[in-house]
């Protein structure tokens, strides 16, 4: 029996969320609907120009773990924060949500970069534009990965963004090795199509090596540089389990000769932040607990649908009760 049902490794980022209009995005030179990495000065400038904002512990994998905690699974997070105000806030909130934050905040006396933060601007159409300063997360490396944590995971969840830094790539590989050597299953979320473009060769190899891969339509098309049908055909031949979301359209899940098509109910989003992260939470809950492929997909759709009905990337409803109401558990 493993200590953790799911362990995640990723960037520990405080999400700072504010509403704005398209004119504000244009004025500030923010490209709508994507995640952009920014330097410290740019991040501070955007932060200073935010209206009333909501502060939430974020980062893609951490958001997924919060969703899994909401569903009652035992979880841990491998990440890196500073012992500054944002870092202490982050570690405390993760623990309060039921996820073990296994790496203590780095002492201020050691010098170095501050805790990571992402300035997220949400327009009236629910679209979010993310401007992320990686800060100390960019220093996450293999020394932050304990075999006692990664090796105690039934399921390991990794984010593609880790590959943007050499040390992050090494941390990713160390965690995956420790997990799989101890009999666990490891997988990745492709993160975004621009991330896929940057690391296409590495990600194609990972699809063959890992147990499951989650991506949206644009990420799969970017990975294989093909239309979705051909991309998924190649992915299915390469991967143990392929999951493809399609922004309000049917979700496709493929494992060997088994395929599930899961319909999606279209909802006008209040805030699209975290839709992919919470889909992953629902899907991973099913995956970790041995649910059938189609049930895991339906769980993912329900968790994604809940999070886009309110501001913020984490669930505000008892999703296990929702699963019971839907006859999924």
PDB file of C-alpha atoms in Angstrom:
ATOM      1  CA  UNK A   1       0.000   0.000   0.000  1.00  0.00           C
ATOM      2  CA  UNK A   2       1.499   3.314  -1.090  1.00  0.00           C
ATOM      3  CA  UNK A   3       1.458   6.398   1.132  1.00  0.00           C
ATOM      4  CA  UNK A   4      -0.011   8.590  -1.615  1.00  0.00           C
ATOM      5  CA  UNK A   5      -2.615   7.839  -4.238  1.00  0.00           C
ATOM      6  CA  UNK A   6      -1.418  10.749  -6.400  1.00  0.00           C
ATOM      7  CA  UNK A   7       1.795  12.790  -6.235  1.00  0.00           C
ATOM      8  CA  UNK A   8       2.277  15.823  -8.467  1.00  0.00           C
ATOM      9  CA  UNK A   9       5.433  17.677  -9.420  1.00  0.00           C
ATOM     10  CA  UNK A  10       5.273  21.114 -10.963  1.00  0.00           C
ATOM     11  CA  UNK A  11       5.604  24.851 -10.649  1.00  0.00           C
ATOM     12  CA  UNK A  12       4.318  26.257  -7.338  1.00  0.00           C
ATOM     13  CA  UNK A  13       2.705  29.487  -8.494  1.00  0.00           C
ATOM     14  CA  UNK A  14       0.443  31.913  -6.659  1.00  0.00           C
ATOM     15  CA  UNK A  15      -2.414  32.859  -9.013  1.00  0.00           C
ATOM     16  CA  UNK A  16      -3.432  36.508  -8.780  1.00  0.00           C
ATOM     17  CA  UNK A  17      -6.746  36.833 -10.653  1.00  0.00           C
ATOM     18  CA  UNK A  18      -8.408  40.053 -11.741  1.00  0.00           C
ATOM     19  CA  UNK A  19     -11.274  40.943 -14.072  1.00  0.00           C
ATOM     20  CA  UNK A  20     -10.667  43.329 -16.983  1.00  0.00           C
ATOM     21  CA  UNK A  21     -11.908  44.160 -20.489  1.00  0.00           C
ATOM     22  CA  UNK A  22     -10.257  43.689 -23.878  1.00  0.00           C
ATOM     23  CA  UNK A  23      -9.236  47.360 -23.953  1.00  0.00           C
ATOM     24  CA  UNK A  24      -7.152  46.813 -20.812  1.00  0.00           C
ATOM     25  CA  UNK A  25      -5.396  43.830 -22.400  1.00  0.00           C
ATOM     26  CA  UNK A  26      -4.579  45.940 -25.441  1.00  0.00           C
ATOM     27  CA  UNK A  27      -3.347  48.843 -23.329  1.00  0.00           C
ATOM     28  CA  UNK A  28      -1.060  46.556 -21.302  1.00  0.00           C
ATOM     29  CA  UNK A  29       0.193  44.623 -24.331  1.00  0.00           C
ATOM     30  CA  UNK A  30      -1.228  41.319 -23.077  1.00  0.00           C
ATOM     31  CA  UNK A  31      -1.936  38.617 -25.665  1.00  0.00           C
ATOM     32  CA  UNK A  32      -5.395  37.256 -24.986  1.00  0.00           C
ATOM     33  CA  UNK A  33      -6.083  33.649 -24.053  1.00  0.00           C
ATOM     34  CA  UNK A  34      -2.588  32.261 -23.646  1.00  0.00           C
ATOM     35  CA  UNK A  35       0.061  31.809 -20.972  1.00  0.00           C
ATOM     36  CA  UNK A  36       3.122  33.999 -21.380  1.00  0.00           C
ATOM     37  CA  UNK A  37       6.275  33.829 -19.278  1.00  0.00           C
ATOM     38  CA  UNK A  38       7.362  37.270 -18.062  1.00  0.00           C
ATOM     39  CA  UNK A  39      10.412  38.652 -16.303  1.00  0.00           C
ATOM     40  CA  UNK A  40      10.277  40.021 -12.766  1.00  0.00           C
ATOM     41  CA  UNK A  41       9.978  43.689 -13.771  1.00  0.00           C
ATOM     42  CA  UNK A  42       7.110  42.958 -16.170  1.00  0.00           C
ATOM     43  CA  UNK A  43       5.366  40.850 -13.548  1.00  0.00           C
ATOM     44  CA  UNK A  44       5.591  43.628 -10.961  1.00  0.00           C
ATOM     45  CA  UNK A  45       4.285  46.167 -13.484  1.00  0.00           C
ATOM     46  CA  UNK A  46       1.245  44.022 -14.297  1.00  0.00           C
ATOM     47  CA  UNK A  47       0.605  43.314 -10.628  1.00  0.00           C
ATOM     48  CA  UNK A  48       0.677  47.051  -9.836  1.00  0.00           C
ATOM     49  CA  UNK A  49      -1.953  47.664 -12.530  1.00  0.00           C
ATOM     50  CA  UNK A  50      -4.402  44.971 -11.428  1.00  0.00           C
ATOM     51  CA  UNK A  51      -7.771  46.016 -10.053  1.00  0.00           C
ATOM     52  CA  UNK A  52      -9.268  44.143  -7.089  1.00  0.00           C
ATOM     53  CA  UNK A  53      -7.789  40.682  -7.215  1.00  0.00           C
ATOM     54  CA  UNK A  54      -8.181  37.192  -5.807  1.00  0.00           C
ATOM     55  CA  UNK A  55      -5.065  35.372  -4.568  1.00  0.00           C
ATOM     56  CA  UNK A  56      -5.067  31.561  -4.828  1.00  0.00           C
ATOM     57  CA  UNK A  57      -2.298  28.931  -4.659  1.00  0.00           C
ATOM     58  CA  UNK A  58      -1.982  27.726  -8.225  1.00  0.00           C
ATOM     59  CA  UNK A  59       0.148  26.123 -10.853  1.00  0.00           C
ATOM     60  CA  UNK A  60      -1.377  23.527 -13.126  1.00  0.00           C
ATOM     61  CA  UNK A  61      -0.427  20.393 -11.186  1.00  0.00           C
ATOM     62  CA  UNK A  62      -1.184  21.973  -7.802  1.00  0.00           C
ATOM     63  CA  UNK A  63      -4.672  22.883  -9.026  1.00  0.00           C
ATOM     64  CA  UNK A  64      -5.221  19.284 -10.078  1.00  0.00           C
ATOM     65  CA  UNK A  65      -4.063  18.027  -6.678  1.00  0.00           C
ATOM     66  CA  UNK A  66      -6.512  20.399  -4.973  1.00  0.00           C
ATOM     67  CA  UNK A  67      -9.270  18.840  -7.062  1.00  0.00           C
ATOM     68  CA  UNK A  68      -8.130  15.346  -6.081  1.00  0.00           C
ATOM     69  CA  UNK A  69      -8.053  16.394  -2.433  1.00  0.00           C
ATOM     70  CA  UNK A  70     -11.628  17.615  -2.819  1.00  0.00           C
ATOM     71  CA  UNK A  71     -12.437  14.090  -3.992  1.00  0.00           C
ATOM     72  CA  UNK A  72     -10.806  12.530  -0.949  1.00  0.00           C
ATOM     73  CA  UNK A  73      -7.584  11.084  -2.354  1.00  0.00           C
ATOM     74  CA  UNK A  74      -4.281  11.218  -0.451  1.00  0.00           C
ATOM     75  CA  UNK A  75      -1.965  13.590  -2.313  1.00  0.00           C
ATOM     76  CA  UNK A  76       1.459  15.227  -2.121  1.00  0.00           C
ATOM     77  CA  UNK A  77       3.103  18.028  -4.110  1.00  0.00           C
ATOM     78  CA  UNK A  78       6.761  18.404  -5.026  1.00  0.00           C
ATOM     79  CA  UNK A  79       7.408  22.099  -5.637  1.00  0.00           C
ATOM     80  CA  UNK A  80       9.604  25.007  -4.626  1.00  0.00           C
ATOM     81  CA  UNK A  81       8.634  28.281  -2.892  1.00  0.00           C
ATOM     82  CA  UNK A  82      10.480  30.989  -1.006  1.00  0.00           C
ATOM     83  CA  UNK A  83       9.892  31.664   2.693  1.00  0.00           C
ATOM     84  CA  UNK A  84       8.421  35.070   1.724  1.00  0.00           C
ATOM     85  CA  UNK A  85       4.808  36.115   2.280  1.00  0.00           C
ATOM     86  CA  UNK A  86       3.536  34.507  -0.933  1.00  0.00           C
ATOM     87  CA  UNK A  87       5.537  31.328  -0.321  1.00  0.00           C
ATOM     88  CA  UNK A  88       4.246  30.879   3.230  1.00  0.00           C
ATOM     89  CA  UNK A  89       0.713  31.564   1.983  1.00  0.00           C
ATOM     90  CA  UNK A  90       1.159  28.918  -0.713  1.00  0.00           C
ATOM     91  CA  UNK A  91       2.499  26.185   1.581  1.00  0.00           C
ATOM     92  CA  UNK A  92      -0.147  26.857   4.246  1.00  0.00           C
ATOM     93  CA  UNK A  93      -3.023  26.790   1.746  1.00  0.00           C
ATOM     94  CA  UNK A  94      -1.845  23.544   0.148  1.00  0.00           C
ATOM     95  CA  UNK A  95      -1.712  21.909   3.570  1.00  0.00           C
ATOM     96  CA  UNK A  96      -5.142  23.301   4.446  1.00  0.00           C
ATOM     97  CA  UNK A  97      -6.522  21.731   1.253  1.00  0.00           C
ATOM     98  CA  UNK A  98      -5.176  18.344   2.375  1.00  0.00           C
ATOM     99  CA  UNK A  99      -2.103  18.057   0.133  1.00  0.00           C
ATOM    100  CA  UNK A 100       1.299  17.398   1.711  1.00  0.00           C
ATOM    101  CA  UNK A 101       3.655  20.181   0.617  1.00  0.00           C
ATOM    102  CA  UNK A 102       6.796  18.123   1.016  1.00  0.00           C
ATOM    103  CA  UNK A 103       9.527  20.699   0.312  1.00  0.00           C
ATOM    104  CA  UNK A 104       9.904  23.347   3.055  1.00  0.00           C
ATOM    105  CA  UNK A 105      10.023  26.981   1.843  1.00  0.00           C
ATOM    106  CA  UNK A 106      13.576  28.134   1.068  1.00  0.00           C
ATOM    107  CA  UNK A 107      15.003  30.353   3.818  1.00  0.00           C
ATOM    108  CA  UNK A 108      15.137  34.050   2.925  1.00  0.00           C
ATOM    109  CA  UNK A 109      18.684  34.264   4.279  1.00  0.00           C
ATOM    110  CA  UNK A 110      19.916  32.057   1.447  1.00  0.00           C
ATOM    111  CA  UNK A 111      19.178  34.733  -1.140  1.00  0.00           C
ATOM    112  CA  UNK A 112      17.756  33.948  -4.570  1.00  0.00           C
ATOM    113  CA  UNK A 113      14.484  34.383  -6.414  1.00  0.00           C
ATOM    114  CA  UNK A 114      11.055  35.110  -4.882  1.00  0.00           C
ATOM    115  CA  UNK A 115       8.015  32.840  -4.945  1.00  0.00           C
ATOM    116  CA  UNK A 116       6.475  32.412  -8.402  1.00  0.00           C
ATOM    117  CA  UNK A 117       3.268  34.209  -9.323  1.00  0.00           C
ATOM    118  CA  UNK A 118       0.922  34.422 -12.308  1.00  0.00           C
ATOM    119  CA  UNK A 119      -1.116  37.532 -13.080  1.00  0.00           C
ATOM    120  CA  UNK A 120      -4.330  36.231 -14.656  1.00  0.00           C
ATOM    121  CA  UNK A 121      -6.710  38.643 -16.374  1.00  0.00           C
ATOM    122  CA  UNK A 122     -10.258  37.398 -16.990  1.00  0.00           C
ATOM    123  CA  UNK A 123     -12.371  39.129 -19.646  1.00  0.00           C
ATOM    124  CA  UNK A 124     -16.214  39.166 -19.722  1.00  0.00           C
ATOM    125  CA  UNK A 125     -16.253  36.190 -22.135  1.00  0.00           C
ATOM    126  CA  UNK A 126     -14.540  34.061 -19.448  1.00  0.00           C
ATOM    127  CA  UNK A 127     -11.256  33.868 -21.347  1.00  0.00           C
ATOM    128  CA  UNK A 128      -8.129  34.085 -19.224  1.00  0.00           C
ATOM    129  CA  UNK A 129      -4.790  35.605 -20.153  1.00  0.00           C
ATOM    130  CA  UNK A 130      -1.945  34.424 -17.966  1.00  0.00           C
ATOM    131  CA  UNK A 131       1.331  36.253 -17.375  1.00  0.00           C
ATOM    132  CA  UNK A 132       3.615  34.070 -15.301  1.00  0.00           C
ATOM    133  CA  UNK A 133       6.820  34.989 -13.518  1.00  0.00           C
ATOM    134  CA  UNK A 134       8.446  31.665 -12.650  1.00  0.00           C
ATOM    135  CA  UNK A 135      10.699  32.979  -9.894  1.00  0.00           C
ATOM    136  CA  UNK A 136      12.039  30.248  -7.628  1.00  0.00           C
ATOM    137  CA  UNK A 137      10.047  27.550  -9.459  1.00  0.00           C
ATOM    138  CA  UNK A 138      12.607  27.863 -12.244  1.00  0.00           C
ATOM    139  CA  UNK A 139      15.154  26.431  -9.784  1.00  0.00           C
ATOM    140  CA  UNK A 140      13.205  23.213  -9.079  1.00  0.00           C
ATOM    141  CA  UNK A 141      15.624  20.364  -9.638  1.00  0.00           C
ATOM    142  CA  UNK A 142      16.357  16.709  -8.905  1.00  0.00           C
ATOM    143  CA  UNK A 143      17.561  17.544  -5.383  1.00  0.00           C
ATOM    144  CA  UNK A 144      13.961  18.569  -4.596  1.00  0.00           C
ATOM    145  CA  UNK A 145      12.672  15.106  -5.524  1.00  0.00           C
ATOM    146  CA  UNK A 146      12.668  12.607  -2.686  1.00  0.00           C
ATOM    147  CA  UNK A 147      12.382   8.912  -3.502  1.00  0.00           C
ATOM    148  CA  UNK A 148      10.369   8.631  -0.281  1.00  0.00           C
ATOM    149  CA  UNK A 149       7.693  10.776  -1.953  1.00  0.00           C
ATOM    150  CA  UNK A 150       7.834   9.922  -5.678  1.00  0.00           C
ATOM    151  CA  UNK A 151       8.434   6.262  -4.847  1.00  0.00           C
ATOM    152  CA  UNK A 152       5.385   6.254  -2.572  1.00  0.00           C
ATOM    153  CA  UNK A 153       3.000   7.337  -5.359  1.00  0.00           C
ATOM    154  CA  UNK A 154       0.458   5.027  -6.905  1.00  0.00           C
ATOM    155  CA  UNK A 155       0.089   7.639  -9.663  1.00  0.00           C
ATOM    156  CA  UNK A 156       2.553  10.429 -10.518  1.00  0.00           C
ATOM    157  CA  UNK A 157       1.327  13.500 -12.402  1.00  0.00           C
ATOM    158  CA  UNK A 158       3.815  15.767 -14.176  1.00  0.00           C
ATOM    159  CA  UNK A 159       3.454  18.971 -16.188  1.00  0.00           C
ATOM    160  CA  UNK A 160       5.119  19.713 -19.504  1.00  0.00           C
ATOM    161  CA  UNK A 161       6.145  23.177 -18.330  1.00  0.00           C
ATOM    162  CA  UNK A 162       8.897  21.539 -16.253  1.00  0.00           C
ATOM    163  CA  UNK A 163      10.807  20.976 -19.476  1.00  0.00           C
ATOM    164  CA  UNK A 164      11.286  24.733 -19.950  1.00  0.00           C
ATOM    165  CA  UNK A 165      14.258  24.623 -17.537  1.00  0.00           C
ATOM    166  CA  UNK A 166      17.076  22.026 -17.592  1.00  0.00           C
ATOM    167  CA  UNK A 167      16.830  21.487 -13.809  1.00  0.00           C
ATOM    168  CA  UNK A 168      13.074  21.038 -14.097  1.00  0.00           C
ATOM    169  CA  UNK A 169      13.574  18.430 -16.785  1.00  0.00           C
ATOM    170  CA  UNK A 170      15.975  16.554 -14.506  1.00  0.00           C
ATOM    171  CA  UNK A 171      13.467  16.762 -11.637  1.00  0.00           C
ATOM    172  CA  UNK A 172      10.751  15.401 -13.941  1.00  0.00           C
ATOM    173  CA  UNK A 173      12.924  12.474 -14.964  1.00  0.00           C
ATOM    174  CA  UNK A 174      14.020  11.701 -11.397  1.00  0.00           C
ATOM    175  CA  UNK A 175      10.415  11.650 -10.168  1.00  0.00           C
ATOM    176  CA  UNK A 176       9.223   9.450 -13.026  1.00  0.00           C
ATOM    177  CA  UNK A 177      12.067   6.967 -12.484  1.00  0.00           C
ATOM    178  CA  UNK A 178      11.431   6.722  -8.743  1.00  0.00           C
ATOM    179  CA  UNK A 179       7.699   6.251  -9.212  1.00  0.00           C
ATOM    180  CA  UNK A 180       7.885   3.607 -11.908  1.00  0.00           C
ATOM    181  CA  UNK A 181      10.769   1.728 -10.261  1.00  0.00           C
ATOM    182  CA  UNK A 182       8.525   1.279  -7.219  1.00  0.00           C
ATOM    183  CA  UNK A 183       5.621  -0.015  -9.322  1.00  0.00           C
ATOM    184  CA  UNK A 184       3.696   3.244  -9.717  1.00  0.00           C
ATOM    185  CA  UNK A 185       2.248   4.761 -12.881  1.00  0.00           C
ATOM    186  CA  UNK A 186       3.501   8.090 -14.257  1.00  0.00           C
ATOM    187  CA  UNK A 187       1.987  10.459 -16.790  1.00  0.00           C
ATOM    188  CA  UNK A 188       2.090  13.994 -18.120  1.00  0.00           C
ATOM    189  CA  UNK A 189      -0.171  16.867 -19.106  1.00  0.00           C
ATOM    190  CA  UNK A 190       1.215  18.463 -22.275  1.00  0.00           C
ATOM    191  CA  UNK A 191       0.547  21.946 -20.776  1.00  0.00           C
ATOM    192  CA  UNK A 192       0.040  24.081 -23.911  1.00  0.00           C
ATOM    193  CA  UNK A 193       0.782  23.960 -27.660  1.00  0.00           C
ATOM    194  CA  UNK A 194       3.650  26.443 -27.352  1.00  0.00           C
ATOM    195  CA  UNK A 195       5.259  24.224 -24.717  1.00  0.00           C
ATOM    196  CA  UNK A 196       4.810  21.275 -27.089  1.00  0.00           C
ATOM    197  CA  UNK A 197       6.461  23.258 -29.894  1.00  0.00           C
ATOM    198  CA  UNK A 198       9.462  23.924 -27.671  1.00  0.00           C
ATOM    199  CA  UNK A 199       9.932  20.292 -26.616  1.00  0.00           C
ATOM    200  CA  UNK A 200       8.381  18.225 -29.399  1.00  0.00           C
ATOM    201  CA  UNK A 201      11.108  15.561 -29.639  1.00  0.00           C
ATOM    202  CA  UNK A 202      11.243  15.073 -25.859  1.00  0.00           C
ATOM    203  CA  UNK A 203       7.448  14.863 -25.588  1.00  0.00           C
ATOM    204  CA  UNK A 204       7.155  12.332 -28.394  1.00  0.00           C
ATOM    205  CA  UNK A 205       9.592  10.148 -26.501  1.00  0.00           C
ATOM    206  CA  UNK A 206       7.664  10.627 -23.256  1.00  0.00           C
ATOM    207  CA  UNK A 207       4.413   9.565 -24.905  1.00  0.00           C
ATOM    208  CA  UNK A 208       6.059   6.207 -25.573  1.00  0.00           C
ATOM    209  CA  UNK A 209       7.655   5.883 -22.133  1.00  0.00           C
ATOM    210  CA  UNK A 210       4.948   7.074 -19.716  1.00  0.00           C
ATOM    211  CA  UNK A 211       1.718   5.344 -18.731  1.00  0.00           C
ATOM    212  CA  UNK A 212      -0.738   8.089 -19.707  1.00  0.00           C
ATOM    213  CA  UNK A 213      -0.718  11.455 -21.494  1.00  0.00           C
ATOM    214  CA  UNK A 214      -3.361  14.198 -21.265  1.00  0.00           C
ATOM    215  CA  UNK A 215      -3.620  16.962 -23.860  1.00  0.00           C
ATOM    216  CA  UNK A 216      -6.096  19.115 -25.705  1.00  0.00           C
ATOM    217  CA  UNK A 217      -6.717  19.126 -29.442  1.00  0.00           C
ATOM    218  CA  UNK A 218      -4.185  21.860 -30.205  1.00  0.00           C
ATOM    219  CA  UNK A 219      -1.486  20.159 -28.126  1.00  0.00           C
ATOM    220  CA  UNK A 220      -1.927  16.778 -29.834  1.00  0.00           C
ATOM    221  CA  UNK A 221      -1.964  18.412 -33.276  1.00  0.00           C
ATOM    222  CA  UNK A 222       1.198  20.322 -32.403  1.00  0.00           C
ATOM    223  CA  UNK A 223       2.913  17.216 -31.052  1.00  0.00           C
ATOM    224  CA  UNK A 224       2.444  15.208 -34.226  1.00  0.00           C
ATOM    225  CA  UNK A 225       2.188  18.162 -36.639  1.00  0.00           C
ATOM    226  CA  UNK A 226      -0.967  16.651 -38.093  1.00  0.00           C
ATOM    227  CA  UNK A 227      -4.743  17.070 -38.001  1.00  0.00           C
ATOM    228  CA  UNK A 228      -6.445  15.651 -34.925  1.00  0.00           C
ATOM    229  CA  UNK A 229      -7.499  12.332 -36.459  1.00  0.00           C
ATOM    230  CA  UNK A 230      -4.001  11.478 -37.641  1.00  0.00           C
ATOM    231  CA  UNK A 231      -2.424  12.838 -34.470  1.00  0.00           C
ATOM    232  CA  UNK A 232      -4.567  10.639 -32.232  1.00  0.00           C
ATOM    233  CA  UNK A 233      -3.968   7.617 -34.453  1.00  0.00           C
ATOM    234  CA  UNK A 234      -0.204   8.080 -34.002  1.00  0.00           C
ATOM    235  CA  UNK A 235      -0.606   8.779 -30.274  1.00  0.00           C
ATOM    236  CA  UNK A 236      -2.679   5.645 -29.755  1.00  0.00           C
ATOM    237  CA  UNK A 237       0.069   3.591 -31.398  1.00  0.00           C
ATOM    238  CA  UNK A 238       2.697   5.194 -29.136  1.00  0.00           C
ATOM    239  CA  UNK A 239       1.068   5.618 -25.732  1.00  0.00           C
ATOM    240  CA  UNK A 240      -0.392   3.428 -23.024  1.00  0.00           C
ATOM    241  CA  UNK A 241      -3.356   5.767 -22.539  1.00  0.00           C
ATOM    242  CA  UNK A 242      -4.253   8.877 -24.544  1.00  0.00           C
ATOM    243  CA  UNK A 243      -6.686  11.541 -23.358  1.00  0.00           C
ATOM    244  CA  UNK A 244      -7.780  14.393 -25.643  1.00  0.00           C
ATOM    245  CA  UNK A 245     -10.052  17.285 -24.618  1.00  0.00           C
ATOM    246  CA  UNK A 246     -11.599  19.548 -27.255  1.00  0.00           C
ATOM    247  CA  UNK A 247     -12.931  22.792 -25.709  1.00  0.00           C
ATOM    248  CA  UNK A 248     -16.629  22.041 -25.333  1.00  0.00           C
ATOM    249  CA  UNK A 249     -16.677  19.078 -27.718  1.00  0.00           C
ATOM    250  CA  UNK A 250     -16.525  15.328 -27.060  1.00  0.00           C
ATOM    251  CA  UNK A 251     -13.525  14.054 -25.074  1.00  0.00           C
ATOM    252  CA  UNK A 252     -11.622  11.153 -26.647  1.00  0.00           C
ATOM    253  CA  UNK A 253      -9.858   8.493 -24.550  1.00  0.00           C
ATOM    254  CA  UNK A 254      -7.875   5.659 -26.135  1.00  0.00           C
ATOM    255  CA  UNK A 255      -6.117   2.716 -24.477  1.00  0.00           C
ATOM    256  CA  UNK A 256      -4.937   0.050 -26.895  1.00  0.00           C
ATOM    257  CA  UNK A 257      -7.976  -1.197 -28.797  1.00  0.00           C
ATOM    258  CA  UNK A 258     -10.346   0.404 -26.261  1.00  0.00           C
ATOM    259  CA  UNK A 259     -11.832   3.812 -27.055  1.00  0.00           C
ATOM    260  CA  UNK A 260     -14.319   6.009 -25.222  1.00  0.00           C
ATOM    261  CA  UNK A 261     -16.060   9.118 -26.563  1.00  0.00           C
ATOM    262  CA  UNK A 262     -17.461  11.258 -23.760  1.00  0.00           C
ATOM    263  CA  UNK A 263     -19.971  14.012 -24.637  1.00  0.00           C
ATOM    264  CA  UNK A 264     -19.567  17.458 -23.101  1.00  0.00           C
ATOM    265  CA  UNK A 265     -22.370  19.797 -22.063  1.00  0.00           C
ATOM    266  CA  UNK A 266     -21.510  23.284 -23.290  1.00  0.00           C
ATOM    267  CA  UNK A 267     -21.469  25.912 -20.536  1.00  0.00           C
ATOM    268  CA  UNK A 268     -20.780  29.617 -20.915  1.00  0.00           C
ATOM    269  CA  UNK A 269     -17.763  30.093 -18.635  1.00  0.00           C
ATOM    270  CA  UNK A 270     -17.519  32.659 -15.901  1.00  0.00           C
ATOM    271  CA  UNK A 271     -13.769  31.976 -15.804  1.00  0.00           C
ATOM    272  CA  UNK A 272     -12.065  29.317 -17.919  1.00  0.00           C
ATOM    273  CA  UNK A 273      -9.033  29.241 -15.590  1.00  0.00           C
ATOM    274  CA  UNK A 274      -8.389  25.716 -14.386  1.00  0.00           C
ATOM    275  CA  UNK A 275     -10.749  23.873 -16.742  1.00  0.00           C
ATOM    276  CA  UNK A 276      -7.955  21.619 -17.984  1.00  0.00           C
ATOM    277  CA  UNK A 277      -6.494  21.226 -14.505  1.00  0.00           C
ATOM    278  CA  UNK A 278      -9.820  20.091 -13.039  1.00  0.00           C
ATOM    279  CA  UNK A 279     -10.559  17.830 -15.986  1.00  0.00           C
ATOM    280  CA  UNK A 280      -7.265  16.148 -15.100  1.00  0.00           C
ATOM    281  CA  UNK A 281      -8.389  15.880 -11.450  1.00  0.00           C
ATOM    282  CA  UNK A 282     -11.609  14.105 -12.369  1.00  0.00           C
ATOM    283  CA  UNK A 283      -9.927  11.856 -14.885  1.00  0.00           C
ATOM    284  CA  UNK A 284      -7.081  10.969 -12.495  1.00  0.00           C
ATOM    285  CA  UNK A 285      -9.576  10.171  -9.745  1.00  0.00           C
ATOM    286  CA  UNK A 286     -11.110   7.593 -12.034  1.00  0.00           C
ATOM    287  CA  UNK A 287      -7.721   6.357 -13.221  1.00  0.00           C
ATOM    288  CA  UNK A 288      -6.363   5.997  -9.679  1.00  0.00           C
ATOM    289  CA  UNK A 289      -9.453   4.196  -8.397  1.00  0.00           C
ATOM    290  CA  UNK A 290      -9.759   1.770 -11.321  1.00  0.00           C
ATOM    291  CA  UNK A 291     -12.847   3.244 -12.992  1.00  0.00           C
ATOM    292  CA  UNK A 292     -13.645   2.300 -16.611  1.00  0.00           C
ATOM    293  CA  UNK A 293     -12.286   4.588 -19.330  1.00  0.00           C
ATOM    294  CA  UNK A 294     -15.614   6.232 -20.133  1.00  0.00           C
ATOM    295  CA  UNK A 295     -16.387   6.824 -16.444  1.00  0.00           C
ATOM    296  CA  UNK A 296     -12.982   8.453 -15.903  1.00  0.00           C
ATOM    297  CA  UNK A 297     -13.701  10.741 -18.845  1.00  0.00           C
ATOM    298  CA  UNK A 298     -17.137  11.661 -17.499  1.00  0.00           C
ATOM    299  CA  UNK A 299     -15.608  12.453 -14.116  1.00  0.00           C
ATOM    300  CA  UNK A 300     -13.162  14.781 -15.829  1.00  0.00           C
ATOM    301  CA  UNK A 301     -15.953  16.543 -17.700  1.00  0.00           C
ATOM    302  CA  UNK A 302     -17.958  17.089 -14.504  1.00  0.00           C
ATOM    303  CA  UNK A 303     -15.011  18.581 -12.608  1.00  0.00           C
ATOM    304  CA  UNK A 304     -14.112  20.853 -15.539  1.00  0.00           C
ATOM    305  CA  UNK A 305     -17.745  21.999 -15.837  1.00  0.00           C
ATOM    306  CA  UNK A 306     -17.871  22.934 -12.155  1.00  0.00           C
ATOM    307  CA  UNK A 307     -14.721  25.046 -12.083  1.00  0.00           C
ATOM    308  CA  UNK A 308     -15.667  27.281 -15.017  1.00  0.00           C
ATOM    309  CA  UNK A 309     -18.863  28.407 -13.243  1.00  0.00           C
ATOM    310  CA  UNK A 310     -16.921  30.601 -10.799  1.00  0.00           C
ATOM    311  CA  UNK A 311     -13.738  32.641 -10.479  1.00  0.00           C
ATOM    312  CA  UNK A 312     -10.640  30.618  -9.676  1.00  0.00           C
ATOM    313  CA  UNK A 313      -9.069  27.318 -10.700  1.00  0.00           C
ATOM    314  CA  UNK A 314     -10.186  25.099  -7.809  1.00  0.00           C
ATOM    315  CA  UNK A 315     -13.532  23.426  -7.079  1.00  0.00           C
ATOM    316  CA  UNK A 316     -16.051  25.040  -4.743  1.00  0.00           C
ATOM    317  CA  UNK A 317     -18.464  22.086  -4.690  1.00  0.00           C
ATOM    318  CA  UNK A 318     -18.225  18.603  -3.173  1.00  0.00           C
ATOM    319  CA  UNK A 319     -17.403  16.813  -6.418  1.00  0.00           C
ATOM    320  CA  UNK A 320     -17.573  13.339  -4.904  1.00  0.00           C
ATOM    321  CA  UNK A 321     -21.224  14.028  -4.100  1.00  0.00           C
ATOM    322  CA  UNK A 322     -21.679  15.153  -7.722  1.00  0.00           C
ATOM    323  CA  UNK A 323     -20.165  11.888  -8.924  1.00  0.00           C
ATOM    324  CA  UNK A 324     -22.546   9.943  -6.703  1.00  0.00           C
ATOM    325  CA  UNK A 325     -25.522  11.932  -8.027  1.00  0.00           C
ATOM    326  CA  UNK A 326     -24.407  11.148 -11.586  1.00  0.00           C
ATOM    327  CA  UNK A 327     -24.123   7.426 -10.790  1.00  0.00           C
ATOM    328  CA  UNK A 328     -20.367   7.360 -11.419  1.00  0.00           C
ATOM    329  CA  UNK A 329     -19.452   5.959  -7.988  1.00  0.00           C
TER     330      UNK A 329
END
